[in-house]
Coordinates of C-alpha atoms and ligand atoms in Angstrom, one line a residue:
X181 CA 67.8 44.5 -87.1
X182 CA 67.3 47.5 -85.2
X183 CA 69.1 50.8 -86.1
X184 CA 72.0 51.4 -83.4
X185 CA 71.3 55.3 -83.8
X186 CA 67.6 55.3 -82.6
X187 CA 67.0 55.3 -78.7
X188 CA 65.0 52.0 -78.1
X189 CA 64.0 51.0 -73.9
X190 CA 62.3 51.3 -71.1
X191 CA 61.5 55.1 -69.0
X192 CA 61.0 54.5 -65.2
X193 CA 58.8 57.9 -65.3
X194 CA 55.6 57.2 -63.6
X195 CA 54.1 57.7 -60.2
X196 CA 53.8 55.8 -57.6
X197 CA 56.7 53.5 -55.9
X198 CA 59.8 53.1 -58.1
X199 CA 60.9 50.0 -58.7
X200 CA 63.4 48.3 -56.7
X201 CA 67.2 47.3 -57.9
X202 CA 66.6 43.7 -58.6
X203 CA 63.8 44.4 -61.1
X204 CA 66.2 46.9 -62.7
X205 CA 68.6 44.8 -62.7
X206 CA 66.2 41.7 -64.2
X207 CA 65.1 44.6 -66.6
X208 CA 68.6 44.9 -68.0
X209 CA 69.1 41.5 -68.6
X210 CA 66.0 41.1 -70.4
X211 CA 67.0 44.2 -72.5
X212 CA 70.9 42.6 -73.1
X213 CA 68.9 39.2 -74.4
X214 CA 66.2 40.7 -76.7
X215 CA 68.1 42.8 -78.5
X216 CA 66.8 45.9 -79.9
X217 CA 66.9 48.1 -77.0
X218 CA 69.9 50.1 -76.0
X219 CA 68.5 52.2 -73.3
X220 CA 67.0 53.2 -69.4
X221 CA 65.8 56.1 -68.4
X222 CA 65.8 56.3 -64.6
X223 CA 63.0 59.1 -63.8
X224 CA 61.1 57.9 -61.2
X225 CA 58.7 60.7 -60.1
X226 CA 58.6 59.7 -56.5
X227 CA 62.3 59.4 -56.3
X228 CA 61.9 62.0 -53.8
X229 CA 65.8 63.4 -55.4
X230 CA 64.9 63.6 -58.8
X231 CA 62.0 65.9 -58.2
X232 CA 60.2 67.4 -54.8
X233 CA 63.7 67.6 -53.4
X234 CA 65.8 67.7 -57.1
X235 CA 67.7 71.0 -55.0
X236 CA 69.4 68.1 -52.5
X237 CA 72.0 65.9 -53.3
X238 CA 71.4 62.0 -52.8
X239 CA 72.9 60.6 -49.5
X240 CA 75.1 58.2 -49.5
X241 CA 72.4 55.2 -48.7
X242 CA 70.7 55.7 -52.2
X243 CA 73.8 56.8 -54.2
X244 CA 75.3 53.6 -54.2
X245 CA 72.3 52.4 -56.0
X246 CA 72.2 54.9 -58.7
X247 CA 76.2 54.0 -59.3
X248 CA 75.1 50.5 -59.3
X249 CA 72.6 50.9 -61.9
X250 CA 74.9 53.1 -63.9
X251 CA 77.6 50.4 -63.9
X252 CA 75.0 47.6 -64.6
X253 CA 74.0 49.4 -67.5
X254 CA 77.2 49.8 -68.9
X255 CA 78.0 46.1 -68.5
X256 CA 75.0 45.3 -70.4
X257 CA 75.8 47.6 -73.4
X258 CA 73.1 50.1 -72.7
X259 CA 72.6 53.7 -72.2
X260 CA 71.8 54.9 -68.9
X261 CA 69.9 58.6 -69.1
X262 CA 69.6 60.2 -65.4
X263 CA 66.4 62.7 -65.5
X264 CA 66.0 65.4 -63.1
X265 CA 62.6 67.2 -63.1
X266 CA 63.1 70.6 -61.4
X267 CA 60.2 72.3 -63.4
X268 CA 57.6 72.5 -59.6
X269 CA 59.5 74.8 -58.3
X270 CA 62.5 75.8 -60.0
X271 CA 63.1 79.8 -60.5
X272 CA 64.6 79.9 -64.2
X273 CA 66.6 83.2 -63.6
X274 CA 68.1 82.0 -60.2
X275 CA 71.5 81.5 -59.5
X276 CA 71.0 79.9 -56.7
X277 CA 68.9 77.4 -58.4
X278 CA 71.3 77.1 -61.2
X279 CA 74.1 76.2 -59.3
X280 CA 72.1 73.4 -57.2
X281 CA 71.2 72.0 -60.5
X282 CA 74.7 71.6 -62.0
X283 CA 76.1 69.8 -58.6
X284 CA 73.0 67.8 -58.9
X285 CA 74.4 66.4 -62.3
X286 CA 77.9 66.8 -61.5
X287 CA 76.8 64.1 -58.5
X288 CA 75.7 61.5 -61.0
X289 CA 78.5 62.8 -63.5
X290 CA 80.6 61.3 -61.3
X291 CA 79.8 57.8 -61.7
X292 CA 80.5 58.1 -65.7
X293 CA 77.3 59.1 -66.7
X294 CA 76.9 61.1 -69.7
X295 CA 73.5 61.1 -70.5
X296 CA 70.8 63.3 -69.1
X297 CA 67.1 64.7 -69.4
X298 CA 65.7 67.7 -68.1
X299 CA 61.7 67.2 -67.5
X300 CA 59.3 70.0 -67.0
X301 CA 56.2 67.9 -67.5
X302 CA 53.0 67.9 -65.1
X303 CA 54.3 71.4 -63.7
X304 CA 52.5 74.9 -63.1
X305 CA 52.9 76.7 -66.4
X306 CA 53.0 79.9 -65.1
X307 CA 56.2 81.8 -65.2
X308 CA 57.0 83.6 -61.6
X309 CA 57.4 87.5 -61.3
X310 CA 60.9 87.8 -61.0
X311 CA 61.1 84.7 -63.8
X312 CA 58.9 87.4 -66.0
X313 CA 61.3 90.0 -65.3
X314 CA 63.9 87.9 -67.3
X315 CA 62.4 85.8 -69.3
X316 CA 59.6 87.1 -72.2
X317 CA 57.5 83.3 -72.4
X318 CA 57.7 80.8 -70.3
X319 CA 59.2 78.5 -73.4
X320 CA 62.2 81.3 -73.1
X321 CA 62.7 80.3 -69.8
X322 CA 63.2 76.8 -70.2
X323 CA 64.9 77.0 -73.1
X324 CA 67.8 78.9 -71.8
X325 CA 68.5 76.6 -68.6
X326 CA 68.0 73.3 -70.9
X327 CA 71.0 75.0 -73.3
X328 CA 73.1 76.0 -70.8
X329 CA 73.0 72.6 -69.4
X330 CA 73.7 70.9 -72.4
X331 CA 76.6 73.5 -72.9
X332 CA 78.1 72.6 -69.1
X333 CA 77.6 68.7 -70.0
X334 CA 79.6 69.0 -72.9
X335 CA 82.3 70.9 -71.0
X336 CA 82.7 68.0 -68.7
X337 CA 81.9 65.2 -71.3
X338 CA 82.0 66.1 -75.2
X339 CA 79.7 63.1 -75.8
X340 CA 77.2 63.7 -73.4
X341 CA 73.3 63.9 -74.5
X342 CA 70.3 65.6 -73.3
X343 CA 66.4 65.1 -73.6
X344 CA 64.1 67.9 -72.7
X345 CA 60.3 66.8 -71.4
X346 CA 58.1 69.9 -73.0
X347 CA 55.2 71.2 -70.4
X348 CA 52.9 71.0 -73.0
X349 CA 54.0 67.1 -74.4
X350 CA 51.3 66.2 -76.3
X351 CA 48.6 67.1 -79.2
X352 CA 45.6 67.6 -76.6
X353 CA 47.5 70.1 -74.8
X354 CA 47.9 71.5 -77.9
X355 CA 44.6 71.6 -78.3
X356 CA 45.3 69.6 -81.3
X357 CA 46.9 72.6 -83.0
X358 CA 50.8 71.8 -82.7
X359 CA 51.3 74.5 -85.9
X360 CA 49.7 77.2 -84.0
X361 CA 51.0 76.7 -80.2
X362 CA 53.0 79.8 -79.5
X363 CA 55.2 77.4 -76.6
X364 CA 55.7 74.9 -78.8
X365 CA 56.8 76.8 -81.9
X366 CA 59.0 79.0 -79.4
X367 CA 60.9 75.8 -78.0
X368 CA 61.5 74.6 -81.7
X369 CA 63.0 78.2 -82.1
X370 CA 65.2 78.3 -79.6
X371 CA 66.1 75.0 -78.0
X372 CA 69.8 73.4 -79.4
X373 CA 69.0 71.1 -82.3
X374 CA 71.2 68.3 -80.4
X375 CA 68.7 68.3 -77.5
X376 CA 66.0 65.6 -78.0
X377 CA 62.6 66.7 -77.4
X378 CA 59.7 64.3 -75.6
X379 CA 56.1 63.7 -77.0
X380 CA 53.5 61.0 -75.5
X381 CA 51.7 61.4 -78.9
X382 CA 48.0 62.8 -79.9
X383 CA 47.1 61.9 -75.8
X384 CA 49.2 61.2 -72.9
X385 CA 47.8 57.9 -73.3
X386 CA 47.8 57.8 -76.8
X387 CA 45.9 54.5 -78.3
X388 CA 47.5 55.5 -82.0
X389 CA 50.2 57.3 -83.2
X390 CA 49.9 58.5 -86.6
X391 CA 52.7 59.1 -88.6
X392 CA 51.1 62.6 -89.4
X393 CA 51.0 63.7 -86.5
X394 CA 54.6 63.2 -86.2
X395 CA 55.6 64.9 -89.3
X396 CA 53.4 67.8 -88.3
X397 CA 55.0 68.0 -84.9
X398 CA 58.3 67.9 -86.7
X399 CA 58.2 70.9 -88.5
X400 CA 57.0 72.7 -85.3
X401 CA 60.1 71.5 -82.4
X402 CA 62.9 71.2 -85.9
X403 CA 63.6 67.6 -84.9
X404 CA 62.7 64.1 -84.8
X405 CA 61.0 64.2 -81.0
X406 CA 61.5 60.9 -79.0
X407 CA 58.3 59.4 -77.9
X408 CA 57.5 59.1 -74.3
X409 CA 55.0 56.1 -74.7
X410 CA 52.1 55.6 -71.8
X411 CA 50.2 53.1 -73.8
X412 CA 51.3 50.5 -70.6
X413 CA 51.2 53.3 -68.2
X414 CA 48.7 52.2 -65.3
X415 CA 49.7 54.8 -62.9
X416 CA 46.6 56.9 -64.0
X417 CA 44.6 54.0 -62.6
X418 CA 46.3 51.4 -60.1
X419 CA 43.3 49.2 -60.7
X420 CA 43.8 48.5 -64.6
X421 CA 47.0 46.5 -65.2
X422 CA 48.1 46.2 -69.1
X423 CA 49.9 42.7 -70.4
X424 CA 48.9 43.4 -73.9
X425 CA 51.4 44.4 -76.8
X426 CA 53.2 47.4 -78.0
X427 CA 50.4 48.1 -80.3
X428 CA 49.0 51.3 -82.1
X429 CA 52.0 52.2 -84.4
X430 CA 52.8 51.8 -87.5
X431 CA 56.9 50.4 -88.5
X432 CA 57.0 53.4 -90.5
X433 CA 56.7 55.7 -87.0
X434 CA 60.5 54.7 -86.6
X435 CA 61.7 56.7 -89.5
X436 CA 59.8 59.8 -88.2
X437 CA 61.4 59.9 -84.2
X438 CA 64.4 59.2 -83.1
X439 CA 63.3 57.0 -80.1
X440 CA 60.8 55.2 -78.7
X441 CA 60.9 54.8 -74.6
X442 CA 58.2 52.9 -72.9
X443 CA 57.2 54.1 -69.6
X444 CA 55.3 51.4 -68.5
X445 CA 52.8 49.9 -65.8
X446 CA 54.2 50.6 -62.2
X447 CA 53.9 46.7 -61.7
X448 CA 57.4 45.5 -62.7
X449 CA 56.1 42.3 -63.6
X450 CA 53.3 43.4 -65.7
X451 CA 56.0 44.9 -68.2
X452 CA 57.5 41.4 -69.3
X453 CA 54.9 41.6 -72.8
X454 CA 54.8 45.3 -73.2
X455 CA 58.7 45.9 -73.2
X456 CA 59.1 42.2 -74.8
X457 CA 56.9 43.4 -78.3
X458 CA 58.5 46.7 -77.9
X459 CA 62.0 45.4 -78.4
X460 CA 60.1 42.7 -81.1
X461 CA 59.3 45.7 -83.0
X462 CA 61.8 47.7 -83.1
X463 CA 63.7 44.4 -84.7
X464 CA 61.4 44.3 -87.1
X465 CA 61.9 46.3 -90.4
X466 CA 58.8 44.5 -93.0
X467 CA 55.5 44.1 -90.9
X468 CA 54.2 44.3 -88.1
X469 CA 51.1 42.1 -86.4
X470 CA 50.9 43.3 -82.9
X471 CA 48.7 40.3 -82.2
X472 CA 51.7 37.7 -83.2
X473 CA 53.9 39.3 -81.2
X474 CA 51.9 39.0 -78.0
X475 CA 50.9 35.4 -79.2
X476 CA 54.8 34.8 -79.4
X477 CA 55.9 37.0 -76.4
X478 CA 53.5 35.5 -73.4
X479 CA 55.0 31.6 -74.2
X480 CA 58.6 33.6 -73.1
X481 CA 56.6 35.2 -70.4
X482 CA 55.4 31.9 -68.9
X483 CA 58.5 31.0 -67.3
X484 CA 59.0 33.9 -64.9
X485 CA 55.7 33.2 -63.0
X486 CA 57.5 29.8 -60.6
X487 CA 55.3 27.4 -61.7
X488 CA 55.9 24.8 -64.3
X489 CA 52.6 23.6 -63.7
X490 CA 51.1 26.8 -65.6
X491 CA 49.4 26.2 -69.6
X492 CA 49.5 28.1 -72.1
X493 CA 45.9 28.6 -72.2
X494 CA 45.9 30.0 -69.0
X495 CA 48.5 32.8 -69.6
X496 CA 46.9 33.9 -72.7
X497 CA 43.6 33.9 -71.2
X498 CA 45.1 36.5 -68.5
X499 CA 46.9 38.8 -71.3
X500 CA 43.8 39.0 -73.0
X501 CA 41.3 40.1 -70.0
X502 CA 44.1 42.7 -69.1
X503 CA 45.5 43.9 -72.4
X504 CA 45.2 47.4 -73.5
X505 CA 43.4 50.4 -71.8
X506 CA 40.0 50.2 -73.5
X507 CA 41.0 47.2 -75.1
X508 CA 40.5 43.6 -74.4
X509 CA 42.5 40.9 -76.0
X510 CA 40.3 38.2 -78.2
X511 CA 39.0 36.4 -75.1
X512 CA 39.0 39.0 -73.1
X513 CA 36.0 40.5 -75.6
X514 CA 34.7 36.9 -75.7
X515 CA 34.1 36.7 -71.8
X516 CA 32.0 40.3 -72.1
X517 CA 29.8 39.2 -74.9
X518 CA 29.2 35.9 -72.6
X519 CA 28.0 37.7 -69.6
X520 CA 26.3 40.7 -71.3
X521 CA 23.9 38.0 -73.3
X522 CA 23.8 36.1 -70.3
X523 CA 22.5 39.1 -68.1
X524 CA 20.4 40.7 -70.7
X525 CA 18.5 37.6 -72.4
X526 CA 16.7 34.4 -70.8
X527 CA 18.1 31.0 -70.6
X528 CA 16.7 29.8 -73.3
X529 CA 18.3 32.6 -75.8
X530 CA 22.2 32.1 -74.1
X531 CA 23.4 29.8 -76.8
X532 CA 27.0 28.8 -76.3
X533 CA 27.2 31.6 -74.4
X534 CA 26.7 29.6 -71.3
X535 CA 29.7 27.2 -72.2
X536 CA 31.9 29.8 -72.8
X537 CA 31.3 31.3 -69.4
X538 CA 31.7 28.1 -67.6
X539 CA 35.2 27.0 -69.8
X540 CA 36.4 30.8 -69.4
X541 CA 35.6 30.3 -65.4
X542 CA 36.8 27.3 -65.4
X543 CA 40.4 28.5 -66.7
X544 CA 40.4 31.6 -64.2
X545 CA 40.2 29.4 -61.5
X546 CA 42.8 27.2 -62.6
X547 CA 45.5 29.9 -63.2
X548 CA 44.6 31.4 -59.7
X549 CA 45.4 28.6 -57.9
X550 CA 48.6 27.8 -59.6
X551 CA 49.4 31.6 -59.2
X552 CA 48.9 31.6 -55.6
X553 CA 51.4 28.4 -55.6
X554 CA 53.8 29.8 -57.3
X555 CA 57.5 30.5 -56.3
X556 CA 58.1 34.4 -58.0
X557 CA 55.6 35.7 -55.0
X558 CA 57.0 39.4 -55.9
X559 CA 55.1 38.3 -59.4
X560 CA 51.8 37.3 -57.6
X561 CA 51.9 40.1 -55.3
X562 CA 51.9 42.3 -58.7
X563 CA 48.8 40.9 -59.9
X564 CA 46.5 40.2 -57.3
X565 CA 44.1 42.7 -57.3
X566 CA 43.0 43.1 -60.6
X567 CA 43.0 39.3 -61.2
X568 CA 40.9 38.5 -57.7
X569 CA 38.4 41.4 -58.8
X570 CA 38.2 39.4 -61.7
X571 CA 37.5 36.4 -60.1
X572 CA 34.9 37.9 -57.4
X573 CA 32.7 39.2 -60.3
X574 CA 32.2 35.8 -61.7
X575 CA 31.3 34.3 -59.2
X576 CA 28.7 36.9 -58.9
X577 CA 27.5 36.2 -62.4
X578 CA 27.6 32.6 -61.7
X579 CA 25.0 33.6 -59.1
X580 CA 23.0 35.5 -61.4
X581 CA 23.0 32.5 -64.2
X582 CA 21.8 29.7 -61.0
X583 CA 19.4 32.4 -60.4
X584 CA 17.8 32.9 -63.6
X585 CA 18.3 28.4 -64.5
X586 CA 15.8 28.1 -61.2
X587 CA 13.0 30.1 -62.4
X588 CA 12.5 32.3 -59.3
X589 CA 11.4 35.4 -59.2
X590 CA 13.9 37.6 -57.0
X591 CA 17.3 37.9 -57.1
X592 CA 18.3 37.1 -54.0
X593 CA 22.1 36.2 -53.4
X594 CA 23.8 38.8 -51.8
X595 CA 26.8 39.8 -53.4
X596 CA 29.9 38.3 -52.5
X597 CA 31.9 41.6 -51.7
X598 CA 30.3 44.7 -51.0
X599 CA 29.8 47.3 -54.3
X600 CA 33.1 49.6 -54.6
X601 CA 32.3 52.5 -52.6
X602 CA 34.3 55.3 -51.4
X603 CA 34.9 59.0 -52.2
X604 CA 36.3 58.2 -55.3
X605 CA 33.2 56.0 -56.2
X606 CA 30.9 59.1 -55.3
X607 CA 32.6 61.4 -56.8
X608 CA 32.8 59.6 -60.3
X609 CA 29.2 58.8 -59.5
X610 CA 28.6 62.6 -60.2
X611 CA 31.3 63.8 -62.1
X612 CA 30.6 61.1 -64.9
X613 CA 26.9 61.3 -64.5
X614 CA 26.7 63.2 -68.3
X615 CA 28.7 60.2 -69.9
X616 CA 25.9 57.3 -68.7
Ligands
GDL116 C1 52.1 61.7 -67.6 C2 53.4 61.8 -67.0 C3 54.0 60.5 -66.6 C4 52.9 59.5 -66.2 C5 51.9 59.4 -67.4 C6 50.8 58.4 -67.2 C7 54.5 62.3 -69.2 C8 55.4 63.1 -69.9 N1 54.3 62.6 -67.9 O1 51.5 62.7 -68.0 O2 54.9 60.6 -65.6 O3 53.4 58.2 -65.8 O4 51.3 60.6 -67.6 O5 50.0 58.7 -66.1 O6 53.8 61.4 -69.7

């Protein structure tokens, strides 16, 4: 059973286009049934209110929805945490600014919401004049509006919460010296001890998250921080979509933060495993096997795709090509190995490598037609492109193999679809030339 005290959900917090009500609302129920997870943090960051324009109120057209969400949440038995993330332009020593903030929350106040963050993460770090004026480090600065906020939220609401997103949120930034960062030591100084306190781990995609790390970064901030977790976060790279489990952490990471939220790919139906093994393992109290839980997780995920027709081979064959970033799932590494010793050896070398191509291929093709007849088309829509990419490259290695099986000399079959190209193409091409 999971501890009631410790913060356990899901953190709409990346970029890109938020997600609509219904998949909140499908969210929550998923949430209610699991078990395990108690919470929603609704920060999207192109929520053009909650930070380019955090200053203006919400009109009336997008309000409703927010109160909707709010009152959904409640139903459902979780906690709803509005975040506002003022940090691009926000002058810390401004009235003005002040006061827009406060009728900012009061606006969502309204609706019974007690729980808040405050984000200042992916924001200049450089204090303004007049901000210097006031303010003697930049930590100061944010320090003093995050506890005066806290202090005006409990005026309204004596139960009401806060989370503050750090600028510098993770051990990279810290240049992996969290005990020596001046900002971070500062914030641990002076920030309220009831304000919780955001870390993404050692990266802002962080693969692992060792336990010391945490207990280092403890001493530093004087609290258990909550972890912001990107390991599903695919807004870095719209191409890459992640099915895989919540993976990379040890049970005992539990005792050491006070929450785990998952802020994960931008493709709502992508998140059914990732939030599924998140909630498995927060349930779970004597071991953990990340692989099991993905094993267990994709037969529940099976029935949202509309299509009865669907096997189970065929939905664990697409966790495991698009599982973690740089990290396939057992098949997934299976289907490499195939092509690589295909591409780099002669026919007579492949083995059962050629088999395993053919029977992989063979399985792509049958979930892609049964995907493209199936009834959640929001679902398909969701993974098209990475799955037809998939599907476009072996046929072009299919070409290759009928190539090399004939004996001729040249390879001759024109590629199916033209090579990526594009700015971004040339200027990886250059950027990355070092790393080749
Ligand atoms: C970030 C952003 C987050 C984004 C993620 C992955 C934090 C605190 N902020 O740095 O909004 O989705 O990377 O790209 O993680």
């Amino acid at each position: 059973m999971s501890n009631p005290d410790f913060i356990c959900g899901t953190l709409e917090g990346f970029f890109g286009r938020p997600w609509t009500l219904e998949h909140r609302k499908q969210l929550f129920k998923w949430m209610r049934d699991w078990g395990g997870m108690n919470a929603y943090m609704y920060a999207p960051k192109d929520d053009l209110y909650h930070r380019s324009k955090w200053r203006k109120l919400y009109p009336e057209s997008i309000l409703f929805e927010l109160k909707e969400l709010i009152e959904s949440c409640k139903q459902k038995d979780l906690q709803f945490i509005y975040a506002i993330a003022p940090g691009l332009d926000m002058s810390y020593s401004s009235k003005a600014d002040w006061n827009k903030l406060l009728k900012k929350i009061e606006q969502i106040q309204r609706f019974g919401c007690s729980h808040f963050a405050i984000l200042f993460d992916d924001i200049p770090s450089e204090l303004s004049t007049e901000d210097q004026r006031v303010f003697p480090s930049f930590a100061q600065a944010q320090a003093s509006v995050t506890n005066r906020l806290l202090d005006s939220l409990k005026k309204t609401n004596s139960d009401s919460t806060l989370i503050f997103c750090p600028t510098i949120y993770c051990g990279h930034m810290a240049d992996y010296n969290v005990t020596g960062n001046d900002y971070l030591n500062e914030l641990g100084e002076s920030l309220d001890e009831e304000i919780g306190f955001f870390w993404t781990g050692p990266e802002v995609v962080s693969m692992e998250i060792p336990v010391k790390t945490i207990q280092e970064l403890r001493m530093v901030i004087k609290r258990k921080p909550i972890i912001w977790d990107n390991i599903h976060a695919n807004d870095y790279d719209i191409r890459q979509i992640f099915f895989g489990p919540y993976a990379g952490r040890p049970l005992e990471l539990k005792n050491k933060v006070s929450g785990i939220l998952s802020n994960p790919n931008c493709h709502f139906w992508a998140n059914f495993n990732p939030l599924r093994t998140l909630a498995m393992y927060n349930n779970e109290t004597d071991s953990w096997n990340s692989r099991q839980a993905f094993l267990d997780s994709t037969k529940e995920w099976m029935k949202y795709f509309g299509n009865d027709a669907l096997i189970e081979e065929e939905i664990f064959l697409l966790g495991d090509c698009f599982y973690l970033p740089s990290k396939m799932g057992d098949k997934g590494y299976r289907l490499v190995e195939s092509v690589k010793q295909i591409t780099n050896n002669e026919p007579n070398e492949w083995g059962k490598h050629l088999d395993n191509f053919i029977q992989i291929k063979s399985i792509l093709n049958s979930l892609c037609m049964k995907l493209i007849a199936s009834t959640n088309r929001d679902l398909l829509y969701n993974f098209y492109q990475p799955l037809w990419e998939l599907r476009e490259e072996m046929e072009y290695v299919s070409k290759r193999i009928e190539w090399k099986m004939s004996g001729k000399n040249e390879f001759k079959s024109p590629e199916l679809v033209p090579r990526r190209q594009g700015i971004l193409y040339e200027i990886q091409k250059i950027a990355h030339s070092d790393k080749n």
